[in-house]
């Protein structure tokens, strides 16, 4: 019995980390697949069609020139390959005969309905798989930078972090970029660690993957900074700096970018248009907002469930120079520094902007936790108490993450608040009645209810809507965060409310996370409307 017990403990010690990592990967995939078909065939995320429709267009026309290029095109080509498999399976089952049967629509089409939702499901599954592989790469990074315990802590955080679980449900480029950035940083770190012994191809291969990341979404271009730092911190002479081995890294990054976005060369004017469009979208010089961008991001990160990771991450940033080594920390941390300089220099603030650097916050938090756990274990050992109690620190962090991740998954399964708003309109607004909607609108059929589309309902006052024959307004309260709006937006909102009457309200989750109201108003004061009745 004793020998069997010892043998079991030895096996657990040897294989335990691998078993735990396997469990985390399975848990990560499960959390990302629950509710993956949310709200289909209605499309609720405003950016999914920006990559799905160009991929379907390639599949349908055979024209490899993407219709849109604001994100780069590598992910579009990846989805095209996946969609070819989806089409083949559907054709085998007799659900479709030719690619000509696949509909195409422009961004912003109302109602956003796709009659072959399996293409959006498969694109979301790609994100879920890449999000799961991200957990593996974060583990590899944590183990290389620190130790196996740091790797496992980082993998556990990445598995359950609610912001990642939510974003990995979407058919967008954010999760893909997050994965390629983490893989790029791992390969760059490996090239640095083995600079003296590795071949020419190690650094060049890392550069090529950096190019694929930049081709997935243009802010991946920031990877050029850690890419250049590797030889800067390793090369010992000017001759070595000018060697083909060093030059191969930047050239390979350019090759990777062009491999994923070939029309940057084949159609340079079109590429420059979309690249400029992307820059202007996030940094419009004429855009005014009430709240400074840095303050908006601070408020967002300190009021969301991932706040402990951000706080621990700040602690871990300082610790990284001591525990990872100054030069290795400079290589890894340079990406986050340059990314955040770019983010804070923009006029457009969005919650997903930090995701390319999520791996670094996770790694910093894992380092801080590893140090805290080690010191707490030493204190417990000095008091002759069980050192395993030190790991309650990790459980205290992960349990709330698990709760929110499951809660958001259930929200995905229950549907979006905009679905409830659409059902309210269908049940209560007579057909033919003119309705105004904002940017985050329900999928109301404009052939039944004539629609006036605005970005913000309170761009206009009640008189303007009355003059244009609009009788109902559908306002998503998520757009009343006046810190993100131009100066005076709150005043225009109050002015609008003086000339309308609330006649309906639905409450639910907005893209699975924010609990918000959508309010339905009749144009005209409540007193005048009651008199009409």
Short mmCIF file of C-alpha atoms in Angstrom, two decimals:
data_model
loop_
_atom_site.label_atom_id
_atom_site.label_comp_id
_atom_site.label_asym_id
_atom_site.label_seq_id
_atom_site.Cartn_x
_atom_site.Cartn_y
_atom_site.Cartn_z
CA UNK A 1 0.00 0.00 0.00
CA UNK A 2 2.76 2.40 0.93
CA UNK A 3 4.75 1.67 -2.23
CA UNK A 4 1.57 2.08 -4.29
CA UNK A 5 0.88 5.41 -2.60
CA UNK A 6 4.41 6.60 -3.26
CA UNK A 7 4.17 5.44 -6.87
CA UNK A 8 0.90 7.32 -7.33
CA UNK A 9 2.39 10.51 -5.87
CA UNK A 10 5.44 10.19 -8.09
CA UNK A 11 3.23 9.75 -11.16
CA UNK A 12 1.15 12.77 -10.15
CA UNK A 13 4.31 14.80 -9.67
CA UNK A 14 5.64 13.79 -13.09
CA UNK A 15 2.43 13.88 -15.13
CA UNK A 16 0.33 16.26 -13.03
CA UNK A 17 1.27 19.44 -14.91
CA UNK A 18 0.46 17.83 -18.26
CA UNK A 19 -2.88 16.55 -16.94
CA UNK A 20 -3.72 19.97 -15.48
CA UNK A 21 -2.81 21.69 -18.74
CA UNK A 22 -4.97 19.24 -20.67
CA UNK A 23 -7.88 19.94 -18.34
CA UNK A 24 -7.43 23.70 -18.79
CA UNK A 25 -7.41 23.36 -22.58
CA UNK A 26 -10.60 21.29 -22.53
CA UNK A 27 -12.25 23.77 -20.14
CA UNK A 28 -11.16 26.68 -22.35
CA UNK A 29 -12.63 25.10 -25.46
CA UNK A 30 -15.89 24.21 -23.68
CA UNK A 31 -16.35 27.75 -22.31
CA UNK A 32 -15.75 29.18 -25.77
CA UNK A 33 -18.15 26.84 -27.55
CA UNK A 34 -21.12 27.27 -25.21
CA UNK A 35 -23.60 29.55 -26.96
CA UNK A 36 -21.40 29.82 -30.08
CA UNK A 37 -24.46 30.09 -32.33
CA UNK A 38 -25.92 33.01 -30.37
CA UNK A 39 -28.85 34.84 -32.01
CA UNK A 40 -28.31 33.35 -35.48
CA UNK A 41 -29.56 33.82 -38.16
CA UNK A 42 -29.66 37.39 -36.82
CA UNK A 43 -26.24 39.05 -36.59
CA UNK A 44 -25.63 41.01 -33.41
CA UNK A 45 -21.92 41.82 -33.53
CA UNK A 46 -21.38 44.81 -35.84
CA UNK A 47 -17.94 43.65 -37.04
CA UNK A 48 -18.41 39.98 -37.87
CA UNK A 49 -19.55 40.64 -41.42
CA UNK A 50 -16.37 42.68 -42.09
CA UNK A 51 -14.38 39.44 -42.40
CA UNK A 52 -17.08 36.84 -43.09
CA UNK A 53 -18.61 38.56 -46.13
CA UNK A 54 -15.27 39.13 -47.93
CA UNK A 55 -14.41 35.46 -47.37
CA UNK A 56 -17.77 34.34 -48.77
CA UNK A 57 -17.28 36.71 -51.71
CA UNK A 58 -13.96 35.01 -52.54
CA UNK A 59 -15.63 31.61 -52.26
CA UNK A 60 -18.52 32.71 -54.46
CA UNK A 61 -16.66 34.64 -57.17
CA UNK A 62 -13.18 33.11 -57.17
CA UNK A 63 -11.78 36.65 -57.03
CA UNK A 64 -9.02 36.65 -54.42
CA UNK A 65 -9.07 40.44 -54.12
CA UNK A 66 -10.89 41.11 -50.82
CA UNK A 67 -13.77 43.55 -50.92
CA UNK A 68 -12.57 45.12 -47.66
CA UNK A 69 -9.08 45.50 -46.19
CA UNK A 70 -9.45 47.55 -43.00
CA UNK A 71 -8.19 44.62 -40.89
CA UNK A 72 -5.61 43.09 -43.18
CA UNK A 73 -6.63 39.97 -45.08
CA UNK A 74 -4.85 36.95 -43.59
CA UNK A 75 -7.84 36.05 -41.44
CA UNK A 76 -10.15 36.49 -44.42
CA UNK A 77 -8.13 33.94 -46.41
CA UNK A 78 -8.11 31.57 -43.41
CA UNK A 79 -11.91 31.79 -43.22
CA UNK A 80 -12.16 31.23 -46.99
CA UNK A 81 -10.38 27.89 -46.55
CA UNK A 82 -12.70 26.97 -43.68
CA UNK A 83 -15.79 28.01 -45.67
CA UNK A 84 -14.72 25.78 -48.57
CA UNK A 85 -15.00 22.86 -46.16
CA UNK A 86 -18.35 24.10 -44.84
CA UNK A 87 -19.71 24.36 -48.38
CA UNK A 88 -18.46 20.87 -49.26
CA UNK A 89 -20.24 19.36 -46.27
CA UNK A 90 -23.47 21.23 -47.05
CA UNK A 91 -23.29 20.17 -50.71
CA UNK A 92 -22.75 16.56 -49.69
CA UNK A 93 -25.90 16.70 -47.56
CA UNK A 94 -27.91 18.35 -50.35
CA UNK A 95 -28.46 21.62 -48.47
CA UNK A 96 -26.83 23.67 -51.23
CA UNK A 97 -25.88 23.01 -54.83
CA UNK A 98 -23.64 25.88 -55.98
CA UNK A 99 -21.80 28.79 -54.40
CA UNK A 100 -24.11 31.09 -56.36
CA UNK A 101 -26.76 30.33 -53.74
CA UNK A 102 -24.72 32.06 -51.02
CA UNK A 103 -26.10 35.58 -50.45
CA UNK A 104 -23.89 38.63 -49.99
CA UNK A 105 -24.80 41.86 -48.28
CA UNK A 106 -23.11 45.15 -47.47
CA UNK A 107 -22.07 46.13 -43.96
CA UNK A 108 -24.86 47.86 -42.09
CA UNK A 109 -27.67 46.09 -43.92
CA UNK A 110 -30.93 45.96 -41.94
CA UNK A 111 -32.15 43.46 -41.02
CA UNK A 112 -28.81 41.69 -40.62
CA UNK A 113 -29.95 38.13 -41.30
CA UNK A 114 -27.91 35.42 -42.98
CA UNK A 115 -29.80 32.45 -44.34
CA UNK A 116 -26.77 30.15 -44.16
CA UNK A 117 -25.75 30.71 -40.52
CA UNK A 118 -23.33 27.76 -40.59
CA UNK A 119 -20.72 30.07 -42.12
CA UNK A 120 -20.89 32.44 -39.17
CA UNK A 121 -20.89 29.50 -36.75
CA UNK A 122 -17.76 28.06 -38.36
CA UNK A 123 -16.04 31.47 -38.28
CA UNK A 124 -16.85 31.73 -34.58
CA UNK A 125 -15.52 28.21 -34.01
CA UNK A 126 -12.23 29.33 -35.60
CA UNK A 127 -12.06 32.06 -32.97
CA UNK A 128 -12.88 29.56 -30.22
CA UNK A 129 -10.10 27.23 -31.38
CA UNK A 130 -7.57 30.05 -31.67
CA UNK A 131 -8.63 31.24 -28.20
CA UNK A 132 -7.95 27.76 -26.85
CA UNK A 133 -4.57 27.60 -28.58
CA UNK A 134 -3.83 30.99 -27.03
CA UNK A 135 -4.08 29.31 -23.62
CA UNK A 136 -1.42 26.81 -24.72
CA UNK A 137 0.92 29.52 -26.07
CA UNK A 138 0.54 31.58 -22.88
CA UNK A 139 1.53 28.48 -20.90
CA UNK A 140 4.61 28.06 -23.10
CA UNK A 141 5.52 31.72 -22.65
CA UNK A 142 5.08 31.59 -18.87
CA UNK A 143 7.19 28.44 -18.59
CA UNK A 144 9.98 29.89 -20.76
CA UNK A 145 10.01 33.25 -18.98
CA UNK A 146 9.70 31.85 -15.48
CA UNK A 147 8.89 28.27 -14.55
CA UNK A 148 6.25 25.63 -15.02
CA UNK A 149 4.13 26.98 -12.17
CA UNK A 150 4.02 30.41 -13.79
CA UNK A 151 3.03 28.78 -17.06
CA UNK A 152 0.17 26.89 -15.45
CA UNK A 153 -1.03 29.96 -13.54
CA UNK A 154 -1.00 31.96 -16.77
CA UNK A 155 -2.87 29.19 -18.61
CA UNK A 156 -5.49 29.04 -15.84
CA UNK A 157 -6.05 32.82 -15.98
CA UNK A 158 -6.32 32.73 -19.79
CA UNK A 159 -8.80 29.84 -19.60
CA UNK A 160 -11.30 31.58 -17.34
CA UNK A 161 -10.72 35.29 -17.96
CA UNK A 162 -14.24 36.53 -18.82
CA UNK A 163 -13.14 39.11 -21.40
CA UNK A 164 -11.35 36.42 -23.39
CA UNK A 165 -14.20 33.92 -23.11
CA UNK A 166 -16.61 36.52 -24.51
CA UNK A 167 -14.41 37.77 -27.36
CA UNK A 168 -13.52 34.23 -28.40
CA UNK A 169 -17.20 33.77 -29.34
CA UNK A 170 -17.00 36.38 -32.11
CA UNK A 171 -16.08 35.90 -35.78
CA UNK A 172 -13.72 38.88 -35.68
CA UNK A 173 -9.96 39.39 -35.95
CA UNK A 174 -9.39 40.22 -32.26
CA UNK A 175 -8.87 36.68 -30.98
CA UNK A 176 -6.81 35.75 -34.04
CA UNK A 177 -4.50 38.73 -33.49
CA UNK A 178 -4.22 37.87 -29.79
CA UNK A 179 -3.08 34.35 -30.69
CA UNK A 180 -0.58 35.42 -33.37
CA UNK A 181 0.90 38.09 -31.09
CA UNK A 182 1.43 35.58 -28.28
CA UNK A 183 2.99 33.06 -30.69
CA UNK A 184 5.21 35.77 -32.18
CA UNK A 185 6.46 36.81 -28.73
CA UNK A 186 7.18 33.19 -27.84
CA UNK A 187 9.18 32.62 -31.03
CA UNK A 188 11.08 35.90 -30.58
CA UNK A 189 11.94 34.98 -27.01
CA UNK A 190 13.08 31.54 -28.12
CA UNK A 191 15.22 33.10 -30.86
CA UNK A 192 16.79 35.40 -28.25
CA UNK A 193 17.45 32.58 -25.77
CA UNK A 194 19.10 30.37 -28.42
CA UNK A 195 20.75 33.10 -30.50
CA UNK A 196 24.20 31.53 -30.23
CA UNK A 197 23.10 28.04 -31.28
CA UNK A 198 20.00 28.36 -33.47
CA UNK A 199 20.08 28.46 -37.23
CA UNK A 200 19.29 31.36 -39.53
CA UNK A 201 15.68 30.21 -39.72
CA UNK A 202 14.71 30.62 -36.06
CA UNK A 203 14.78 34.43 -36.11
CA UNK A 204 13.47 34.56 -39.69
CA UNK A 205 10.59 32.25 -38.77
CA UNK A 206 9.69 34.45 -35.80
CA UNK A 207 9.71 37.46 -38.12
CA UNK A 208 7.42 35.71 -40.60
CA UNK A 209 4.87 34.97 -37.85
CA UNK A 210 5.08 38.63 -36.77
CA UNK A 211 4.12 39.50 -40.35
CA UNK A 212 1.12 37.17 -40.22
CA UNK A 213 0.01 38.91 -37.01
CA UNK A 214 0.27 42.32 -38.69
CA UNK A 215 -1.64 40.94 -41.67
CA UNK A 216 -4.43 39.79 -39.34
CA UNK A 217 -4.92 43.30 -37.95
CA UNK A 218 -2.69 46.27 -38.59
CA UNK A 219 -1.87 47.02 -34.95
CA UNK A 220 0.19 43.83 -35.07
CA UNK A 221 2.79 46.01 -36.81
CA UNK A 222 3.89 47.00 -33.29
CA UNK A 223 5.64 43.60 -33.18
CA UNK A 224 8.39 45.21 -35.27
CA UNK A 225 9.72 46.73 -32.01
CA UNK A 226 10.46 43.46 -30.12
CA UNK A 227 11.57 41.93 -33.43
CA UNK A 228 14.30 44.56 -33.80
CA UNK A 229 15.23 44.40 -30.12
CA UNK A 230 16.24 40.72 -30.34
CA UNK A 231 19.39 41.32 -32.45
CA UNK A 232 19.96 44.72 -30.84
CA UNK A 233 20.36 43.00 -27.48
CA UNK A 234 22.23 39.98 -28.88
CA UNK A 235 24.44 41.16 -31.74
CA UNK A 236 27.94 42.09 -30.54
CA UNK A 237 29.26 44.09 -33.46
CA UNK A 238 28.20 46.19 -36.42
CA UNK A 239 29.24 43.37 -38.75
CA UNK A 240 26.86 40.99 -36.98
CA UNK A 241 24.11 43.64 -37.14
CA UNK A 242 24.54 43.77 -40.91
CA UNK A 243 24.60 40.00 -41.34
CA UNK A 244 21.93 38.22 -43.32
CA UNK A 245 20.78 36.51 -40.15
CA UNK A 246 19.81 39.84 -38.57
CA UNK A 247 18.40 41.36 -41.76
CA UNK A 248 16.32 38.21 -42.34
CA UNK A 249 14.01 39.01 -39.41
CA UNK A 250 12.55 42.29 -40.71
CA UNK A 251 12.51 40.95 -44.28
CA UNK A 252 10.65 37.84 -43.09
CA UNK A 253 8.12 40.04 -41.26
CA UNK A 254 7.52 41.94 -44.50
CA UNK A 255 7.19 38.60 -46.34
CA UNK A 256 4.70 37.34 -43.76
CA UNK A 257 2.65 40.51 -44.05
CA UNK A 258 2.57 40.31 -47.86
CA UNK A 259 1.78 36.58 -47.75
CA UNK A 260 -1.34 37.41 -45.72
CA UNK A 261 -2.13 40.72 -47.45
CA UNK A 262 -0.81 40.28 -51.01
CA UNK A 263 -2.99 43.04 -52.40
CA UNK A 264 -0.91 45.54 -50.48
CA UNK A 265 1.32 45.11 -53.55
CA UNK A 266 -1.13 43.89 -56.17
CA UNK A 267 -3.57 46.77 -55.60
CA UNK A 268 -1.63 49.43 -53.72
CA UNK A 269 -4.23 52.24 -54.11
CA UNK A 270 -6.98 50.04 -52.64
CA UNK A 271 -4.72 48.94 -49.77
CA UNK A 272 -3.75 52.53 -48.97
CA UNK A 273 -7.41 53.57 -48.99
CA UNK A 274 -8.39 50.91 -46.46
CA UNK A 275 -5.27 51.40 -44.35
CA UNK A 276 -5.99 55.12 -44.20
CA UNK A 277 -9.64 54.40 -43.43
CA UNK A 278 -8.58 52.23 -40.49
CA UNK A 279 -6.23 54.90 -39.13
CA UNK A 280 -8.88 57.60 -39.45
CA UNK A 281 -11.53 55.43 -37.81
CA UNK A 282 -9.53 55.20 -34.59
CA UNK A 283 -7.84 58.58 -34.69
CA UNK A 284 -10.17 61.09 -36.33
CA UNK A 285 -8.60 64.49 -35.60
CA UNK A 286 -12.01 66.22 -35.62
CA UNK A 287 -13.51 63.84 -33.04
CA UNK A 288 -14.19 65.40 -29.66
CA UNK A 289 -15.01 63.41 -26.54
CA UNK A 290 -15.77 64.54 -23.01
CA UNK A 291 -13.59 62.03 -21.16
CA UNK A 292 -9.83 61.74 -21.91
CA UNK A 293 -8.96 58.45 -23.58
CA UNK A 294 -6.60 57.37 -20.79
CA UNK A 295 -9.31 57.99 -18.18
CA UNK A 296 -11.88 56.04 -20.19
CA UNK A 297 -9.58 53.01 -20.39
CA UNK A 298 -8.70 53.22 -16.71
CA UNK A 299 -12.38 53.36 -15.76
CA UNK A 300 -13.19 50.45 -18.06
CA UNK A 301 -10.46 48.16 -16.75
CA UNK A 302 -11.08 48.97 -13.09
CA UNK A 303 -14.84 48.35 -13.30
CA UNK A 304 -14.81 45.03 -15.15
CA UNK A 305 -14.39 41.46 -13.89
CA UNK A 306 -10.83 41.26 -15.24
CA UNK A 307 -9.75 44.12 -12.93
CA UNK A 308 -7.64 41.84 -10.63
CA UNK A 309 -5.53 40.78 -13.61
CA UNK A 310 -4.90 44.41 -14.53
CA UNK A 311 -3.87 45.27 -10.95
CA UNK A 312 -1.67 42.18 -10.59
CA UNK A 313 -0.33 42.89 -14.07
CA UNK A 314 0.93 46.31 -12.98
CA UNK A 315 2.72 44.63 -10.05
CA UNK A 316 4.11 41.95 -12.34
CA UNK A 317 5.46 44.50 -14.81
CA UNK A 318 7.93 45.78 -12.21
CA UNK A 319 8.77 42.24 -11.06
CA UNK A 320 9.42 41.07 -14.63
CA UNK A 321 12.73 42.94 -14.90
CA UNK A 322 14.02 41.09 -11.82
CA UNK A 323 12.64 37.61 -12.40
CA UNK A 324 12.75 37.34 -16.21
CA UNK A 325 15.99 39.23 -16.68
CA UNK A 326 16.23 42.83 -17.84
CA UNK A 327 16.87 42.12 -21.51
CA UNK A 328 14.18 39.44 -21.84
CA UNK A 329 11.70 41.70 -20.04
CA UNK A 330 12.59 44.60 -22.36
CA UNK A 331 11.85 42.44 -25.43
CA UNK A 332 8.51 41.20 -24.12
CA UNK A 333 7.36 44.41 -22.42
CA UNK A 334 8.27 46.62 -25.37
CA UNK A 335 5.26 45.33 -27.28
CA UNK A 336 2.86 46.34 -24.50
CA UNK A 337 4.53 49.73 -24.10
CA UNK A 338 4.26 50.59 -27.79
CA UNK A 339 0.73 49.19 -28.05
CA UNK A 340 -0.50 51.33 -25.17
CA UNK A 341 1.23 54.41 -26.54
CA UNK A 342 -0.73 53.84 -29.75
CA UNK A 343 -3.99 53.22 -27.86
CA UNK A 344 -3.69 56.34 -25.71
CA UNK A 345 -2.80 58.44 -28.73
CA UNK A 346 -6.12 57.68 -30.42
CA UNK A 347 -9.40 59.53 -30.08
CA UNK A 348 -11.57 56.41 -30.31
CA UNK A 349 -11.78 54.29 -27.15
CA UNK A 350 -13.05 50.71 -27.37
CA UNK A 351 -13.02 47.92 -24.82
CA UNK A 352 -11.29 45.42 -27.12
CA UNK A 353 -8.22 47.58 -27.76
CA UNK A 354 -6.19 45.94 -25.00
CA UNK A 355 -6.69 42.40 -26.32
CA UNK A 356 -3.52 42.21 -28.48
CA UNK A 357 -1.56 42.73 -25.26
CA UNK A 358 -3.73 40.42 -23.13
CA UNK A 359 -1.02 37.76 -23.06
CA UNK A 360 1.34 40.20 -21.34
CA UNK A 361 -1.11 41.22 -18.63
CA UNK A 362 -1.78 37.54 -18.01
CA UNK A 363 1.94 36.76 -17.83
CA UNK A 364 2.61 39.71 -15.51
CA UNK A 365 -0.30 38.65 -13.27
CA UNK A 366 0.96 35.06 -13.24
CA UNK A 367 4.42 36.26 -12.20
CA UNK A 368 2.99 38.41 -9.39
CA UNK A 369 0.85 35.51 -8.18
CA UNK A 370 3.78 33.09 -8.37
CA UNK A 371 5.87 35.41 -6.20
CA UNK A 372 3.02 35.96 -3.72
CA UNK A 373 2.26 32.23 -3.53
CA UNK A 374 5.94 31.45 -2.98
CA UNK A 375 6.25 33.96 -0.16
CA UNK A 376 3.01 32.86 1.48
CA UNK A 377 4.15 29.23 1.26
CA UNK A 378 7.42 30.18 2.98
CA UNK A 379 5.49 31.88 5.79
CA UNK A 380 3.25 28.83 6.22
CA UNK A 381 6.26 26.49 6.22
CA UNK A 382 7.95 28.59 8.91
CA UNK A 383 4.81 28.17 11.01
CA UNK A 384 4.73 24.44 10.24
CA UNK A 385 1.43 24.71 8.39
CA UNK A 386 0.38 23.11 5.12
CA UNK A 387 1.95 25.15 2.31
CA UNK A 388 -0.80 24.14 -0.09
CA UNK A 389 -3.02 26.78 1.51
CA UNK A 390 -0.95 29.35 -0.38
CA UNK A 391 -2.74 28.32 -3.55
CA UNK A 392 -6.02 29.71 -2.21
CA UNK A 393 -4.75 33.01 -3.65
CA UNK A 394 -5.12 31.53 -7.12
CA UNK A 395 -8.54 30.07 -6.33
CA UNK A 396 -9.76 33.43 -5.02
CA UNK A 397 -8.84 34.90 -8.39
CA UNK A 398 -10.16 32.11 -10.61
CA UNK A 399 -13.52 31.41 -8.97
CA UNK A 400 -15.02 34.85 -9.78
CA UNK A 401 -13.63 34.53 -13.31
CA UNK A 402 -15.33 31.16 -13.69
CA UNK A 403 -18.60 32.61 -12.39
CA UNK A 404 -18.61 35.49 -14.85
CA UNK A 405 -17.48 33.29 -17.75
CA UNK A 406 -20.41 30.91 -17.14
CA UNK A 407 -22.79 33.81 -16.68
CA UNK A 408 -21.76 35.32 -20.00
CA UNK A 409 -22.05 31.94 -21.70
CA UNK A 410 -25.61 31.66 -20.41
CA UNK A 411 -26.29 35.17 -21.73
CA UNK A 412 -25.11 34.02 -25.17
CA UNK A 413 -27.56 31.13 -25.02
CA UNK A 414 -30.45 33.33 -23.90
CA UNK A 415 -29.98 35.92 -26.64
CA UNK A 416 -29.32 39.62 -26.96
CA UNK A 417 -31.44 42.47 -25.61
CA UNK A 418 -31.87 43.67 -29.21
CA UNK A 419 -33.83 40.50 -29.94
CA UNK A 420 -36.24 41.43 -27.14
CA UNK A 421 -36.55 44.94 -28.59
CA UNK A 422 -37.31 43.57 -32.06
CA UNK A 423 -40.01 41.32 -30.62
CA UNK A 424 -41.51 44.31 -28.73
CA UNK A 425 -41.69 46.37 -31.94
CA UNK A 426 -43.22 43.48 -33.87
CA UNK A 427 -45.89 43.04 -31.20
CA UNK A 428 -46.71 46.70 -30.47
CA UNK A 429 -45.90 48.97 -33.42
CA UNK A 430 -48.38 48.89 -36.33
CA UNK A 431 -46.84 47.92 -39.69
CA UNK A 432 -46.06 50.93 -41.85
CA UNK A 433 -45.21 53.11 -38.85
CA UNK A 434 -41.91 54.99 -39.22
CA UNK A 435 -39.26 54.03 -36.62
CA UNK A 436 -35.85 55.58 -35.87
CA UNK A 437 -32.99 53.42 -34.59
CA UNK A 438 -29.40 54.06 -33.45
CA UNK A 439 -26.12 52.28 -34.25
CA UNK A 440 -26.76 49.29 -31.95
CA UNK A 441 -30.23 48.68 -33.29
CA UNK A 442 -32.54 45.67 -33.20
CA UNK A 443 -33.01 43.81 -36.49
CA UNK A 444 -36.29 45.46 -37.50
CA UNK A 445 -37.51 44.69 -41.01
CA UNK A 446 -37.50 48.01 -42.96
CA UNK A 447 -39.92 46.62 -45.52
CA UNK A 448 -42.54 46.54 -42.75
CA UNK A 449 -41.47 49.50 -40.59
CA UNK A 450 -39.79 52.35 -42.51
CA UNK A 451 -36.51 53.06 -40.71
CA UNK A 452 -34.59 56.25 -40.06
CA UNK A 453 -31.03 55.32 -39.11
CA UNK A 454 -28.83 57.46 -36.87
CA UNK A 455 -25.65 56.81 -34.92
CA UNK A 456 -27.17 58.36 -31.80
CA UNK A 457 -30.90 58.84 -31.42
CA UNK A 458 -30.30 62.10 -29.58
CA UNK A 459 -28.45 63.60 -32.56
CA UNK A 460 -31.86 65.15 -33.31
CA UNK A 461 -34.64 66.56 -31.16
CA UNK A 462 -38.27 65.48 -31.11
CA UNK A 463 -39.33 68.21 -33.54
CA UNK A 464 -36.87 66.94 -36.15
CA UNK A 465 -38.29 63.43 -35.91
CA UNK A 466 -41.85 64.74 -36.11
CA UNK A 467 -40.99 66.80 -39.20
CA UNK A 468 -39.60 63.64 -40.84
CA UNK A 469 -42.68 61.56 -40.03
CA UNK A 470 -41.00 59.35 -37.41
CA UNK A 471 -43.40 58.12 -34.73
CA UNK A 472 -41.26 55.72 -32.66
CA UNK A 473 -37.66 55.92 -31.41
CA UNK A 474 -35.68 52.85 -30.30
CA UNK A 475 -32.79 53.91 -28.06
CA UNK A 476 -30.09 51.53 -26.82
CA UNK A 477 -29.00 52.80 -23.41
CA UNK A 478 -25.49 51.42 -23.97
CA UNK A 479 -24.91 54.51 -26.15
CA UNK A 480 -25.65 56.90 -23.28
CA UNK A 481 -22.11 56.57 -21.92
CA UNK A 482 -21.47 60.26 -22.40
CA UNK A 483 -17.77 59.90 -21.62
CA UNK A 484 -17.40 58.49 -25.13
CA UNK A 485 -19.64 61.04 -26.81
CA UNK A 486 -18.95 64.55 -28.11
CA UNK A 487 -19.35 67.49 -25.71
CA UNK A 488 -22.98 68.44 -25.22
CA UNK A 489 -24.35 64.95 -25.97
CA UNK A 490 -25.91 64.66 -22.50
CA UNK A 491 -27.69 67.99 -23.01
CA UNK A 492 -29.07 66.86 -26.38
CA UNK A 493 -30.25 63.64 -24.72
CA UNK A 494 -32.18 65.57 -22.06
CA UNK A 495 -33.64 67.86 -24.73
CA UNK A 496 -34.90 64.88 -26.70
CA UNK A 497 -36.54 63.34 -23.63
CA UNK A 498 -38.62 66.49 -23.13
CA UNK A 499 -40.43 65.90 -26.41
CA UNK A 500 -41.00 62.12 -26.33
CA UNK A 501 -42.89 59.64 -24.21
CA UNK A 502 -41.53 56.28 -23.12
CA UNK A 503 -43.98 53.54 -24.12
CA UNK A 504 -41.87 50.43 -23.74
CA UNK A 505 -38.68 49.07 -22.24
CA UNK A 506 -36.84 45.76 -22.44
CA UNK A 507 -33.80 44.73 -20.42
CA UNK A 508 -31.17 42.13 -21.18
CA UNK A 509 -27.56 41.50 -22.03
CA UNK A 510 -25.76 43.39 -24.77
CA UNK A 511 -23.26 41.09 -26.57
CA UNK A 512 -23.50 38.81 -23.52
CA UNK A 513 -21.85 41.18 -21.04
CA UNK A 514 -23.43 44.57 -20.31
CA UNK A 515 -26.90 44.50 -18.79
CA UNK A 516 -28.71 47.35 -20.48
CA UNK A 517 -32.13 48.74 -21.34
CA UNK A 518 -33.51 49.45 -24.76
CA UNK A 519 -36.24 52.06 -24.47
CA UNK A 520 -38.98 52.68 -27.00
CA UNK A 521 -40.41 56.21 -27.22
CA UNK A 522 -43.35 57.79 -29.03
CA UNK A 523 -42.59 61.17 -30.54
CA UNK A 524 -44.63 63.77 -28.64
CA UNK A 525 -45.13 64.46 -24.96
CA UNK A 526 -47.00 61.95 -22.84
CA UNK A 527 -49.70 64.56 -22.19
CA UNK A 528 -50.31 65.21 -25.88
CA UNK A 529 -50.33 61.50 -26.70
CA UNK A 530 -52.86 60.74 -23.93
CA UNK A 531 -55.04 63.56 -25.26
CA UNK A 532 -54.90 62.07 -28.76
CA UNK A 533 -56.06 58.75 -27.36
#
